[in-house]
Amino acid sequence: DVKVTQSSRYLVKRTGEKVFLECVQDMDHENMFWYRQDPGLGLRLIYFSYDVKMKEKGDIPEGYSVSREKKERFSLILESASTNQTSMYLCASSPGQGASSYEQYFGPGTRLTVT
Amino acid sequence: DQQVKQNSPSLSVQEGRISILNCDYTNSMFDYFLWYKKYPAEGPTFLISISSIKDKNEDGRFTVFLNKSAKHLSLHIVPSQPGDSAVYFCAAGGTGTASKLTFGTGTRLQVTL
């Protein structure tokens, strides 16, 4: 079974703090993704990566950065957390080729609250 | 600009009956469509998919129908069970999107006894 793990289930941070969210997958997937989920807005893509050290902006990259130094690990960084970044953050991975590359496997999510 | 739309935020169905969840899309470049199921405090899990070369795909109690001319897809669950109560997201991907998916806003399905 594909397993995607996220470093924390719940986080509470203060405005202005630097926040690191870690994601690890164990299926040797090339693609990794970071989303946020907000009520009424569905899942919105923040950043994704299709290879080590490669990254692409998603639909809402402002205020975020990412790092992928190893194939299995994809980190999301909030440089200076703000209250509007309070959300559920979801990491996902998928294989690199063919139709199965669309079948993303998700981690359990991190509920981040910025106060 | 919402390229994938789920216009019904919620749906309530009796156990044993059919649940029909709908999804519309606007981008004609989308050629692969998926449904995900999400329970509270868990990540979404992949349910079923369909490529644009088909108009139907079936997996047990779950069937997805695709109407390309109407840019519409639907998920049928027959028979519905209480364990199907969850939020369902449709998602779409296409040529040139580098395996990215665009998700709808979700429909909360409640299956009642």
Coordinates of C-alpha atoms in Angstrom, one line a residue:
Chain A
D1 CA 0.0 0.0 0.0
V2 CA 1.1 3.5 -0.8
K3 CA 1.8 5.4 2.3
V4 CA 2.1 9.2 2.6
T5 CA 2.9 10.6 6.0
Q6 CA 2.8 14.1 7.3
S7 CA 4.9 15.3 10.2
S8 CA 2.0 16.7 12.3
R9 CA -1.7 16.2 12.5
Y10 CA -2.3 19.5 14.3
L11 CA -0.1 22.6 14.6
V12 CA -0.7 25.9 16.3
K13 CA 1.6 28.7 15.4
R14 CA 1.8 32.5 16.0
T15 CA 1.6 35.1 13.3
G16 CA 5.0 35.8 11.8
E17 CA 6.5 32.4 12.7
K18 CA 8.3 30.3 10.1
V19 CA 6.4 27.0 9.7
F20 CA 7.7 23.8 8.2
L21 CA 5.3 21.0 7.1
E22 CA 7.0 17.8 6.1
C23 CA 5.7 15.0 3.8
V24 CA 7.2 11.6 3.1
Q25 CA 6.1 9.0 0.7
D26 CA 7.3 5.4 0.5
M27 CA 6.3 4.4 -3.0
D28 CA 9.2 5.9 -5.0
H29 CA 6.7 8.4 -6.7
E30 CA 8.1 11.1 -8.9
N31 CA 5.3 13.6 -8.4
M32 CA 4.5 15.3 -5.1
F33 CA 1.9 17.9 -4.3
W34 CA 0.8 20.3 -1.6
Y35 CA -2.8 21.4 -1.3
R36 CA -4.8 23.4 1.2
Q37 CA -8.5 22.5 1.8
D38 CA -10.9 25.2 3.0
P39 CA -14.7 25.0 3.4
G40 CA -16.5 25.7 0.2
L41 CA -13.3 26.0 -1.8
G42 CA -12.3 22.4 -2.2
L43 CA -8.6 21.4 -2.6
R44 CA -6.4 24.1 -4.1
L45 CA -2.9 23.3 -5.3
I46 CA -0.1 25.3 -3.7
Y47 CA 3.0 23.8 -5.2
F48 CA 4.0 20.6 -6.9
S49 CA 7.3 18.8 -7.8
Y50 CA 7.9 16.2 -10.5
D51 CA 11.5 15.5 -9.6
V52 CA 14.1 16.1 -7.0
K53 CA 15.0 19.8 -6.7
M54 CA 12.2 20.6 -9.2
K55 CA 9.2 22.7 -8.2
E56 CA 6.3 24.3 -10.0
K57 CA 3.8 26.9 -8.7
G58 CA 0.3 25.8 -8.3
D59 CA -2.8 28.0 -8.2
I60 CA -2.1 29.7 -4.9
P61 CA 1.7 29.8 -4.2
E62 CA 1.8 33.3 -2.6
G63 CA 3.2 33.1 0.9
Y64 CA 4.6 29.6 0.5
S65 CA 7.7 28.0 -0.6
V66 CA 8.7 24.3 -1.0
S67 CA 11.8 22.1 -0.9
R68 CA 12.5 18.7 -2.4
E69 CA 16.0 17.6 -1.6
K70 CA 15.2 13.8 -1.7
K71 CA 12.7 12.0 -3.9
E72 CA 10.6 10.7 -0.9
R73 CA 10.3 14.0 0.9
F74 CA 8.5 17.3 0.0
S75 CA 8.4 20.2 2.5
L76 CA 6.1 23.1 2.5
I77 CA 7.4 26.3 4.2
L78 CA 5.4 29.3 5.4
E79 CA 8.0 32.0 5.6
S80 CA 5.9 34.2 7.8
A81 CA 2.7 32.7 8.9
S82 CA -0.5 34.7 8.7
T83 CA -4.0 34.1 10.0
N84 CA -5.3 33.6 6.5
Q85 CA -3.0 30.6 6.2
T86 CA -5.1 28.8 8.9
S87 CA -6.2 25.7 7.0
M88 CA -6.0 22.0 6.4
Y89 CA -2.8 21.1 4.5
L90 CA -2.7 18.0 2.4
C91 CA 0.3 16.3 0.8
A92 CA -0.1 13.9 -2.1
S93 CA 2.1 11.8 -4.4
S94 CA 1.7 10.0 -7.7
P95 CA 3.7 8.0 -10.2
G96 CA 5.4 9.9 -12.9
Q97 CA 4.1 8.3 -16.1
G98 CA 0.9 7.5 -17.8
A99 CA -2.7 7.7 -16.7
S100 CA -1.8 6.5 -13.2
S101 CA 0.2 9.7 -12.7
Y102 CA -3.2 11.4 -12.1
E103 CA -4.1 9.0 -9.3
Q104 CA -2.7 10.8 -6.3
Y105 CA -2.4 9.3 -2.9
F106 CA -2.9 11.6 0.0
G107 CA -1.5 11.9 3.5
P108 CA -3.8 12.4 6.5
G109 CA -3.4 16.2 6.5
T110 CA -2.1 18.8 8.9
R111 CA -4.6 21.1 10.5
L112 CA -2.7 24.4 11.0
T113 CA -4.0 27.2 13.1
V114 CA -2.2 30.6 13.0
T115 CA -3.1 32.9 15.9
Chain B
D1 CA -12.4 30.8 -12.3
Q2 CA -13.7 27.4 -11.1
Q3 CA -12.9 25.0 -13.9
V4 CA -14.4 22.0 -12.0
K5 CA -17.7 22.6 -10.4
Q6 CA -19.8 20.6 -8.0
N7 CA -23.0 22.6 -7.6
S8 CA -24.6 20.5 -4.9
P9 CA -22.8 21.1 -1.6
S10 CA -24.8 18.3 0.1
L11 CA -26.9 15.3 -0.7
S12 CA -29.0 13.1 1.6
V13 CA -30.0 9.6 0.5
Q14 CA -31.6 6.6 2.2
E15 CA -29.7 3.5 2.7
G16 CA -30.2 1.1 -0.2
R17 CA -31.1 3.8 -2.7
I18 CA -29.0 5.2 -5.4
S19 CA -26.7 8.2 -4.8
I20 CA -25.9 10.4 -7.8
L21 CA -23.2 13.0 -7.4
N22 CA -22.6 15.5 -10.3
C23 CA -19.7 17.4 -11.6
D24 CA -19.2 19.9 -14.4
Y25 CA -16.1 21.1 -16.0
T26 CA -15.2 23.9 -18.4
N27 CA -11.7 23.1 -19.7
S28 CA -11.9 21.0 -22.9
M29 CA -8.2 20.0 -22.3
F30 CA -9.2 17.8 -19.4
D31 CA -9.0 14.2 -20.5
Y32 CA -8.9 12.2 -17.2
F33 CA -11.4 12.4 -14.4
L34 CA -11.4 11.0 -10.9
W35 CA -13.5 10.8 -7.8
Y36 CA -12.1 11.0 -4.3
K37 CA -13.8 10.3 -1.0
K38 CA -12.9 12.1 2.2
Y39 CA -13.8 11.3 5.7
P40 CA -13.3 13.9 8.4
A41 CA -9.8 14.3 9.7
E42 CA -8.4 12.0 6.9
G43 CA -6.9 12.6 3.6
P44 CA -8.9 12.0 0.4
T45 CA -8.8 8.5 -1.0
F46 CA -9.0 7.6 -4.6
L47 CA -12.3 6.0 -5.6
I48 CA -12.7 5.6 -9.3
S49 CA -11.5 7.2 -12.5
I50 CA -12.4 7.5 -16.2
S51 CA -10.5 8.6 -19.2
S52 CA -12.1 10.7 -22.0
I53 CA -12.0 7.8 -24.4
K54 CA -14.7 6.0 -22.3
D55 CA -18.2 7.1 -21.3
K56 CA -18.6 4.7 -18.4
N57 CA -16.4 2.9 -15.8
E58 CA -17.7 0.6 -13.2
D59 CA -16.2 -0.7 -10.0
G60 CA -18.5 -2.7 -7.7
R61 CA -21.1 -0.4 -6.4
F62 CA -19.5 2.7 -8.0
T63 CA -20.0 3.8 -11.6
V64 CA -18.7 7.0 -13.2
F65 CA -20.4 8.3 -16.3
L66 CA -18.8 10.9 -18.6
N67 CA -20.6 13.1 -21.1
K68 CA -17.9 14.9 -23.0
S69 CA -20.2 17.0 -25.1
A70 CA -21.9 18.3 -22.0
K71 CA -18.7 18.5 -20.1
H72 CA -20.4 16.6 -17.3
L73 CA -19.6 13.6 -15.2
S74 CA -21.5 11.8 -12.5
L75 CA -20.8 9.2 -9.8
H76 CA -23.5 6.6 -9.1
I77 CA -23.4 4.6 -5.9
V78 CA -25.8 1.7 -5.8
P79 CA -26.9 0.6 -3.2
S80 CA -25.9 3.4 -0.9
Q81 CA -24.6 2.4 2.5
P82 CA -24.1 4.4 5.7
G83 CA -20.3 4.0 5.4
D84 CA -20.6 5.9 2.1
S85 CA -21.3 9.1 4.1
A86 CA -18.4 11.4 3.3
V87 CA -17.4 14.3 1.2
Y88 CA -16.9 13.4 -2.5
F89 CA -14.5 15.4 -4.7
C90 CA -14.3 15.2 -8.4
A91 CA -11.1 16.1 -10.0
A92 CA -9.8 16.5 -13.6
G93 CA -6.4 16.4 -15.3
G94 CA -5.3 16.8 -18.9
T95 CA -2.6 17.0 -21.5
G96 CA 0.0 19.5 -20.6
T97 CA -1.0 19.7 -16.9
A98 CA 2.0 17.7 -15.7
S99 CA -0.2 15.3 -13.8
K100 CA -1.8 18.2 -11.9
L101 CA -5.4 17.8 -10.9
T102 CA -8.1 20.5 -10.6
F103 CA -10.6 19.6 -7.8
G104 CA -14.2 20.6 -7.4
T105 CA -15.5 22.0 -4.1
G106 CA -17.0 18.7 -2.9
T107 CA -20.4 17.3 -2.1
R108 CA -21.2 16.0 1.3
L109 CA -23.2 12.8 1.1
Q110 CA -25.2 11.6 4.0
V111 CA -26.7 8.1 3.8
T112 CA -29.5 7.8 6.3
L113 CA -30.9 4.6 7.8

